[in-house]
Short mmCIF file of C-alpha atoms in Angstrom, two decimals:
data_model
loop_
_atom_site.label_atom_id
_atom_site.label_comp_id
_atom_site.label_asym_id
_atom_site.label_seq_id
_atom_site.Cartn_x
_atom_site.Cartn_y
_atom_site.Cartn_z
CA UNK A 987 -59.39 140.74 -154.39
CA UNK A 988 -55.67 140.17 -153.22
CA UNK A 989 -54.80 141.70 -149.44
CA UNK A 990 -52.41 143.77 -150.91
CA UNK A 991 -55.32 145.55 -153.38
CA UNK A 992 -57.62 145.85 -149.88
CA UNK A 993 -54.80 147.88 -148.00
CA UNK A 994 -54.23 149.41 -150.88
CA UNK A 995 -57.94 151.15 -151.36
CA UNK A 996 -57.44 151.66 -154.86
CA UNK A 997 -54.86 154.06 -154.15
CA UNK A 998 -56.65 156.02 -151.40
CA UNK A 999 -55.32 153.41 -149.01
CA UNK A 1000 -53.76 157.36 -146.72
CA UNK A 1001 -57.19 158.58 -146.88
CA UNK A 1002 -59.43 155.41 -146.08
CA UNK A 1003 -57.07 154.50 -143.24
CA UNK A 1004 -56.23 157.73 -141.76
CA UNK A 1005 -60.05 158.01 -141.52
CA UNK A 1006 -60.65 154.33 -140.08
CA UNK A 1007 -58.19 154.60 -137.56
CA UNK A 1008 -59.04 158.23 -136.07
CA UNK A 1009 -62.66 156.63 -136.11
CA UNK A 1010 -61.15 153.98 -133.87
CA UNK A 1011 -59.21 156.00 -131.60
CA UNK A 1012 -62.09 158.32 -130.91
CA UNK A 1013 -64.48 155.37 -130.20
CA UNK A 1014 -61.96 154.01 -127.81
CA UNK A 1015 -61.36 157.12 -126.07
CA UNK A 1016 -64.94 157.11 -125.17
CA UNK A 1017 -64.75 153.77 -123.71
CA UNK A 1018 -61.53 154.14 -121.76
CA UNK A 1019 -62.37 157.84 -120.43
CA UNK A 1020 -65.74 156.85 -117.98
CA UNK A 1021 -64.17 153.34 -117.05
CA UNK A 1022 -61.24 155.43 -115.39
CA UNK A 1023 -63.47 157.84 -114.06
CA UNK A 1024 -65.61 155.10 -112.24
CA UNK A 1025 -62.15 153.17 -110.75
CA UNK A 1026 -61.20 157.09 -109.82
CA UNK A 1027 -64.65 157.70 -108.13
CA UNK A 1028 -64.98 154.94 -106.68
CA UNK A 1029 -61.54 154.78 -104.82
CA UNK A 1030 -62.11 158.51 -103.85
CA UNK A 1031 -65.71 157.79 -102.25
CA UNK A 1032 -64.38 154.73 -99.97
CA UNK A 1033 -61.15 156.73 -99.17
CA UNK A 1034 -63.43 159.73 -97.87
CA UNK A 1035 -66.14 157.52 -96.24
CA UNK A 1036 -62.80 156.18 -94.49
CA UNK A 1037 -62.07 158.87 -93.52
CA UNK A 1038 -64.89 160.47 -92.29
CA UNK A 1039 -65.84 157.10 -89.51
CA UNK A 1040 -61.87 157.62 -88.50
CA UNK A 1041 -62.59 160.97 -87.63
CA UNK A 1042 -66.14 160.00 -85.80
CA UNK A 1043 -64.33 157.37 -83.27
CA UNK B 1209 -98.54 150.79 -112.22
CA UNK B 1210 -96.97 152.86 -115.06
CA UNK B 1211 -96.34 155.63 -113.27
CA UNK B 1212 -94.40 153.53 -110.59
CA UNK B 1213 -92.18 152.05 -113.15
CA UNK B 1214 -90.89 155.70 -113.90
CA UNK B 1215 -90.40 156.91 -110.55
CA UNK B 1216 -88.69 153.56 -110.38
CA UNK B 1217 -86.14 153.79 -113.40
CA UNK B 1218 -85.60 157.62 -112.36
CA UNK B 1219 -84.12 156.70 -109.01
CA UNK B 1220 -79.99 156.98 -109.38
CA UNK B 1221 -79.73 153.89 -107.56
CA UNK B 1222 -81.78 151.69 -109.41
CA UNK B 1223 -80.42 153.06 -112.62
CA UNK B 1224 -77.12 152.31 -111.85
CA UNK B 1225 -77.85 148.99 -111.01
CA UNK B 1226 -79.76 148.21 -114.10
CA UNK B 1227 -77.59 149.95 -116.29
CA UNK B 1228 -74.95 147.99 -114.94
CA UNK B 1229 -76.57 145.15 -116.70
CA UNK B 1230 -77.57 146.81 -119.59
CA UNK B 1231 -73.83 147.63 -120.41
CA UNK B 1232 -72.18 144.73 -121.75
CA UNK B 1233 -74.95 143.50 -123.70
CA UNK B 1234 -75.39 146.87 -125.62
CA UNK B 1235 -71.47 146.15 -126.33
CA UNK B 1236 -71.46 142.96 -127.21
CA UNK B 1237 -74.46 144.25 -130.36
CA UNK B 1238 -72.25 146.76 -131.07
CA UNK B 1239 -69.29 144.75 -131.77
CA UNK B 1240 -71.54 142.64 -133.73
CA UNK B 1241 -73.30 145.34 -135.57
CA UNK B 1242 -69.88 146.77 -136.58
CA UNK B 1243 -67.99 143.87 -137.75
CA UNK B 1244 -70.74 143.09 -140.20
CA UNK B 1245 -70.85 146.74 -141.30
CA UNK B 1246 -66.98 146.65 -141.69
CA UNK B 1247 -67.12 143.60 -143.96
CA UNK B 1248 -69.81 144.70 -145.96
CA UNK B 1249 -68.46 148.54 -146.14
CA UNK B 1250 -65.13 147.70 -146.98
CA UNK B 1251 -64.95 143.98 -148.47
CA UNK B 1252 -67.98 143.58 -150.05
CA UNK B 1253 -69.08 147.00 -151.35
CA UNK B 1254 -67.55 147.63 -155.01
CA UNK B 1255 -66.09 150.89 -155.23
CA UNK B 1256 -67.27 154.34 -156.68
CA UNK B 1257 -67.67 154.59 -159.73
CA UNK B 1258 -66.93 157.77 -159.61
CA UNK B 1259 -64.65 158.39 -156.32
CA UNK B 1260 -63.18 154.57 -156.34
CA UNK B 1261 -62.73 153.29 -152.76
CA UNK B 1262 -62.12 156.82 -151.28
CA UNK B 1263 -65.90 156.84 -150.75
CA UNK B 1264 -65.35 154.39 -147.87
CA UNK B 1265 -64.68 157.04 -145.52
CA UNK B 1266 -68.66 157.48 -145.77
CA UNK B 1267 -69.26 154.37 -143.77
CA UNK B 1268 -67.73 156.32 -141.07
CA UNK B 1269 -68.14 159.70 -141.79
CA UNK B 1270 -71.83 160.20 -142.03
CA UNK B 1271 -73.00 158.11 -139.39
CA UNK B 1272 -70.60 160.21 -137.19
CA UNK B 1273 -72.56 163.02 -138.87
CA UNK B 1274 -75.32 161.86 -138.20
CA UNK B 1275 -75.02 160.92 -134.59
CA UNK B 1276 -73.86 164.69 -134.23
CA UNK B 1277 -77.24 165.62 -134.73
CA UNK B 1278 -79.02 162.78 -133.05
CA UNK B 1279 -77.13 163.24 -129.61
CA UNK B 1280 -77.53 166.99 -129.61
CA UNK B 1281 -81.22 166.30 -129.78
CA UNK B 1282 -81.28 164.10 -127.31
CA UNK B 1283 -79.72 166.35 -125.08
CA UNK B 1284 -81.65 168.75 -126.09
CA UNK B 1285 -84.78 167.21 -125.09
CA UNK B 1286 -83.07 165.63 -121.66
CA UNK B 1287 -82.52 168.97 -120.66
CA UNK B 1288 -85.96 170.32 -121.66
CA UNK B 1289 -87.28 167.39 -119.09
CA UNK B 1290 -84.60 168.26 -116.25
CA UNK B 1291 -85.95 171.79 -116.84
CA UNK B 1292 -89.45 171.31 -116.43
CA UNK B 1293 -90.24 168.27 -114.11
CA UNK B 1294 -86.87 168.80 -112.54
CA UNK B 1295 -85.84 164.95 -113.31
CA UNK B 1296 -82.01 164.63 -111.61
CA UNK B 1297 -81.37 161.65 -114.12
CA UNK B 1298 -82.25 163.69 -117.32
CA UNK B 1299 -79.96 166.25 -116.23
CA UNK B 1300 -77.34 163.38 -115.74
CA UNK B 1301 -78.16 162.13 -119.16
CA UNK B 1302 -77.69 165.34 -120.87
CA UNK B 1303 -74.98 166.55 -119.36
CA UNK B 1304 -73.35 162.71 -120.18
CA UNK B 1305 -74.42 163.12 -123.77
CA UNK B 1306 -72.76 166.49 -124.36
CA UNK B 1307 -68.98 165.08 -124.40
CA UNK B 1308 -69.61 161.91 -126.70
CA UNK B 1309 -71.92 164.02 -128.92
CA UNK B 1310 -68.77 166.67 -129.56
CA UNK B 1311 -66.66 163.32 -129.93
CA UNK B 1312 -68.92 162.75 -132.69
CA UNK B 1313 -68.91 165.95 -134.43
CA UNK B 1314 -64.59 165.90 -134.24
CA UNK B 1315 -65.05 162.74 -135.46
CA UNK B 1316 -67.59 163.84 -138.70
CA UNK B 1317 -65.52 167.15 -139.01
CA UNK B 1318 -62.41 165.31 -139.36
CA UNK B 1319 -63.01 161.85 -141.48
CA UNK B 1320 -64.98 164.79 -143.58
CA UNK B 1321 -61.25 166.94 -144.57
CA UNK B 1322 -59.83 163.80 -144.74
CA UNK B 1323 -62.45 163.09 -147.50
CA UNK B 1324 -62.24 166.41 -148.87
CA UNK B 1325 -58.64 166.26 -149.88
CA UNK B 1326 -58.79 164.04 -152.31
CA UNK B 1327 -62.17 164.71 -153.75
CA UNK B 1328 -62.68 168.59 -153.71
CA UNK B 1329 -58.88 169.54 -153.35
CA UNK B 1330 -58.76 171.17 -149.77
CA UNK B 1331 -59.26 170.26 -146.49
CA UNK B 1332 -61.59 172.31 -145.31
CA UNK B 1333 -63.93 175.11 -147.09
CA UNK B 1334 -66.45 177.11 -145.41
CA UNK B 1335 -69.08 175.60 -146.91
CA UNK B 1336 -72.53 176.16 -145.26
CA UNK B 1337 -72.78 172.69 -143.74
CA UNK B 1338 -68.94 172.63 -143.26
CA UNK B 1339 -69.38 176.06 -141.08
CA UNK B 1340 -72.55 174.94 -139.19
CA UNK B 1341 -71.18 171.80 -138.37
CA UNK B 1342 -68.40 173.64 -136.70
CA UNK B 1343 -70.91 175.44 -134.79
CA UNK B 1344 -72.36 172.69 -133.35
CA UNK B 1345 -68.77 171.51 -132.36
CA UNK B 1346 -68.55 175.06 -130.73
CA UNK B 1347 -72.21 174.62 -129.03
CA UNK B 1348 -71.07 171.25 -127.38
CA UNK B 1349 -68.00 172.53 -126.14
CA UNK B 1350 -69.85 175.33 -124.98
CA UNK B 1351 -72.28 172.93 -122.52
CA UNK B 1352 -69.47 171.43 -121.62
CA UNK B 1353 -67.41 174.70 -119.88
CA UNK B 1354 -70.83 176.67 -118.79
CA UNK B 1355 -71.43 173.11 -116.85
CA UNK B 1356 -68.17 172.92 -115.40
CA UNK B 1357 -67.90 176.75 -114.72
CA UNK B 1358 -70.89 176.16 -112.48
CA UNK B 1359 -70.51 174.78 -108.92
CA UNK B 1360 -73.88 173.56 -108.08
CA UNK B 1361 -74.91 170.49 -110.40
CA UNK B 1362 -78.13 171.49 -110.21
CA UNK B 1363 -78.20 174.77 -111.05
CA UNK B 1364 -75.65 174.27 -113.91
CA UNK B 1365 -77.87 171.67 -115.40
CA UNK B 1366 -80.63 174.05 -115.65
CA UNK B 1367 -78.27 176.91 -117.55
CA UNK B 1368 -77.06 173.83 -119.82
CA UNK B 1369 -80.19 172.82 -120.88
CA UNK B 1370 -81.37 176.65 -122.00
CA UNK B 1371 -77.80 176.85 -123.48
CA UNK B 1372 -78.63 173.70 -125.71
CA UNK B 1373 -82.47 174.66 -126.39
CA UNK B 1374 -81.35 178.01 -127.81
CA UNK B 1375 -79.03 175.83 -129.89
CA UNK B 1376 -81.82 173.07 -131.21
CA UNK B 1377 -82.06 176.10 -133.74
CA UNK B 1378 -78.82 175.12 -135.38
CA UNK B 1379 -79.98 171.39 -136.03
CA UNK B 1380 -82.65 172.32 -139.26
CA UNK B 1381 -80.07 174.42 -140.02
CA UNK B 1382 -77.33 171.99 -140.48
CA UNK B 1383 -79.68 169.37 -142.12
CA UNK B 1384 -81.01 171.75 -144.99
CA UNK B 1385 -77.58 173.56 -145.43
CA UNK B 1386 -77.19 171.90 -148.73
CA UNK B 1387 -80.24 172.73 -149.88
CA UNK B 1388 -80.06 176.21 -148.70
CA UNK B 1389 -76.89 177.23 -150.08
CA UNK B 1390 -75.59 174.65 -152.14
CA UNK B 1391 -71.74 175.14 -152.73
CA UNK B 1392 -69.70 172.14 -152.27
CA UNK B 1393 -70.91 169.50 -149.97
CA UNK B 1394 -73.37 167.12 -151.91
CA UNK B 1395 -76.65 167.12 -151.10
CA UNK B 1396 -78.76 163.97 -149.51
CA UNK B 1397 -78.75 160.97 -150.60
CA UNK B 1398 -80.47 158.94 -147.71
CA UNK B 1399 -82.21 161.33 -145.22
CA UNK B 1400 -85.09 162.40 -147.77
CA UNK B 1401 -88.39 161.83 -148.93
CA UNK B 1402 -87.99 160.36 -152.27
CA UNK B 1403 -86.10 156.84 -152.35
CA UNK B 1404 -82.57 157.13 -151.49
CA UNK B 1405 -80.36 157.63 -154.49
CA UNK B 1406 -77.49 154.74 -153.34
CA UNK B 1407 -77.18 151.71 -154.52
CA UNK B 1408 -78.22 148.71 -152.19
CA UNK B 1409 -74.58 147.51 -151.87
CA UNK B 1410 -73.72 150.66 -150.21
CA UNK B 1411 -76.95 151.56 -148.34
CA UNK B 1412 -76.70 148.20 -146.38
CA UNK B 1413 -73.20 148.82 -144.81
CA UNK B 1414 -74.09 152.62 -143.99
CA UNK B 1415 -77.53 151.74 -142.33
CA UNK B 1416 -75.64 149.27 -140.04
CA UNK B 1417 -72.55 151.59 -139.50
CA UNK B 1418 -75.34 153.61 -138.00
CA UNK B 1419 -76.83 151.46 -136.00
CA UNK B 1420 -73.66 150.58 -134.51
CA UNK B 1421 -72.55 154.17 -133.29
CA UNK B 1422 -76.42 154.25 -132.47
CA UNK B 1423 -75.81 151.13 -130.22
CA UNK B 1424 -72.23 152.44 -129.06
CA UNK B 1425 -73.66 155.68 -128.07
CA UNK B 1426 -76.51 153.72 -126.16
CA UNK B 1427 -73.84 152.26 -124.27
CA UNK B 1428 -71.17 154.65 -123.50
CA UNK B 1429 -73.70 157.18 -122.27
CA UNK B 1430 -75.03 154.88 -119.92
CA UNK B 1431 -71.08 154.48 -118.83
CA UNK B 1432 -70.89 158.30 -118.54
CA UNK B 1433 -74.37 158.48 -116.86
CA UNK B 1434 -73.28 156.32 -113.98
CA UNK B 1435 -70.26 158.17 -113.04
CA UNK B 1436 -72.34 161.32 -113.23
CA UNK B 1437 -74.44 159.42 -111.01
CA UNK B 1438 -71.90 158.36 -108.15
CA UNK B 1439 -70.00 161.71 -108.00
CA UNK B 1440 -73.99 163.25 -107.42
CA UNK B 1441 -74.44 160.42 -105.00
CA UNK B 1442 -71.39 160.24 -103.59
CA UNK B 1443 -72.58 161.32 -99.82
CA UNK B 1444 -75.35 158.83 -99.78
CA UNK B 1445 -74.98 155.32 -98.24
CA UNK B 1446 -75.24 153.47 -100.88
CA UNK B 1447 -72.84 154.80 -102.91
CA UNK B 1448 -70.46 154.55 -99.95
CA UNK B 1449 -71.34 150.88 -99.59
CA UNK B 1450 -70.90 150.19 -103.30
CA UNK B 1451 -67.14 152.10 -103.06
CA UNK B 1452 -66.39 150.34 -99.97
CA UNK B 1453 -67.15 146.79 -101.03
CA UNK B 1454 -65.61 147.80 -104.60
#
C-alpha cells in the first residue's frame, strides 16, 4: 500500500478523515479544558488566601 | 482494615494526591493503547468488503458509542452512592463524568452522520437508536445546567443524581433500539450473546480502540475530579497551601 492509496481511503479519504480528526479535537478538548481549570483555580485560591491574611494584619 | 482503606481513598485530599500520580501513567497506556489500535484499524485492517475503507470510521465511532453508555452508567451509579451514603467524592465523580460522557455522545452522534452520508445517503435519520442517542446527548446536557443552576454543590449533586437515575431508563433503551425497531442502523455485531459476527482483523483494532477511550476516560475524569475537588476545598488549608506553594 502506497501513502498516497492510505490518505486516499479508497476514495472515502473526506469521510475517514473528517471523522479522525473531529475524534481528535474532541479528545484534546477534554485534556486541555481541566488542565486550564486547575492553573485557573489554583491562581484564584492563593490570590484569595492572599488576600484574606492582608486583610487580618 | 478494609474499611479504613475506603474512608481513606474517599478523603478529597488524599485523592488528589494519589490521583495526581495516577494521571500520567493512565496517559502514557492510553497513548500506547491507541497507537496500536490506529495501526491495526487503519494500516493493517483490509477494507470492507462491502463499504471499502469508509468502515474505518467504526474504530472511532462505536467505541465513542459505546463509552456514551458506559459513562452515563457510571454516573449513574456515582450518584446513586452520593445519594445514599452521602459520599462528597462520588458526587465529584459524577458530576466530572457528566461533561466527558456528552463529549462522547457528540463525538458518536457526529463520526455516526459522517458515516451515514456515504453509506445510507443522509446525514441524519430519526432512526430509533439515532433519536435515543440524541436523548442521551439531551440528558447529559441536562445534568450539566440543573448542576450549575444550583448554588449549593451539595444539594445540586443530590437533584443530579435523581435527574440521571430517572434517565438509566434510556440506556436498555438505546442498546436494544435495533432490535426493537429495526429501520436503518445495523444491528450488533459485538455486544451479543452469540459469537461476534466480525472478522478477527477488525475485532482486534475495535476492542483496543475501546480500551483506549476506556483508559482516556479513566484519566481525564480523574483530571476533572480534582478540580471539582479544589474549587469544593478551596477554603480548607490544604488546598490553600497547595495554591500557595503552586
Amino acid at each position: 500500500m502506497s501513502l498516497n492509496e492510505f490518505f486516499n481511503m479508497g476514495g472515502y479519504a473526506f469521510y475517514v478523515w473528517t471523522s479522525y480528526g473531529i475524534a481528535l479535537l474532541v479528545l484534546l478538548i477534554n485534556v486541555i479544558l481541566p488542565l486550564r481549570q486547575r492553573k485557573k483555580l489554583l491562581g484564584d485560591i492563593a490570590r484569595a488566601a492572599r488576600r484574606a491574611r492582608r486583610d487580618t494584619t | 482494615m478494609f474499611n479504613n482503606f475506603f474512608h481513606k481513598m474517599a478523603s478529597p485530599k488524599y485523592f488528589y494526591r494519589i490521583s495526581g500520580r495516577l494521571i500520567p501513567w493512565l496517559a502514557i497506556a492510553f497513548v500506547l493503547v491507541t497507537l496500536a489500535g490506529l495501526y491495526y484499524g487503519l494500516v493493517k485492517a483490509p477494507p470492507d468488503y462491502q463499504q471499502g475503507d469508509s468502515y474505518r470510521i467504526m474504530f472511532i465511532h462505536v467505541p465513542a458509542a459505546w463509552m456514551s453508555m458506559f459513562v452515563y452508567v457510571v454516573m449513574a451509579t456515582a450518584g446513586a452512592i452520593g445519594l445514599i451514603w452521602r459520599i462528597k467524592l462520588a458526587e465529584v465523580v459524577a458530576i466530572s463524568s457528566a461533561s466527558i460522557g456528552a463529549w462522547f455522545t457528540f463525538l458518536a452522534l457526529v463520526t455516526g452522520s459522517i458515516w451515514g452520508k456515504p453509506m445510507w445517503g443522509t446525514w441524519w435519520v430519526w432512526d430509533a437508536r439515532l433519536t435515543s442517542e440524541l436523548i442521551l446527548l439531551f440528558l447529559y446536557l441536562g445534568v450539566i445546567a440543573l448542576y450549575n443552576a444550583i448554588d449549593d454543590k451539595r444539594t445540586a449533586a443530590r437533584a443530579v443524581a435523581i435527574l440521571a437515575l430517572v434517565g438509566v431508563i434510556n440506556i436498555p433503551i438505546i442498546h436494544y433500539s435495533v432490535e426493537w425497531w429495526n429501520t436503518l442502523h445495523q444491528g450488533p455485531t459485538v455486544t451479543k450473546l452469540d459469537k461476534p459476527s466480525i472478522h478477527l482483523s477488525m475485532l482486534i483494532p475495535l476492542l483496543l480502540m475501546a480500551v483506549s477511550f476506556k483508559l482516556y476516560y479513566a484519566f481525564v475524569v480523574l483530571m476533572r475530579a480534582r478540580c471539582e475537588v479544589l474549587e469544593r476545598e478551596r477554603h480548607t488549608g490544604w488546598v490553600r497551601e497547595l495554591a500557595e506553594t503552586k
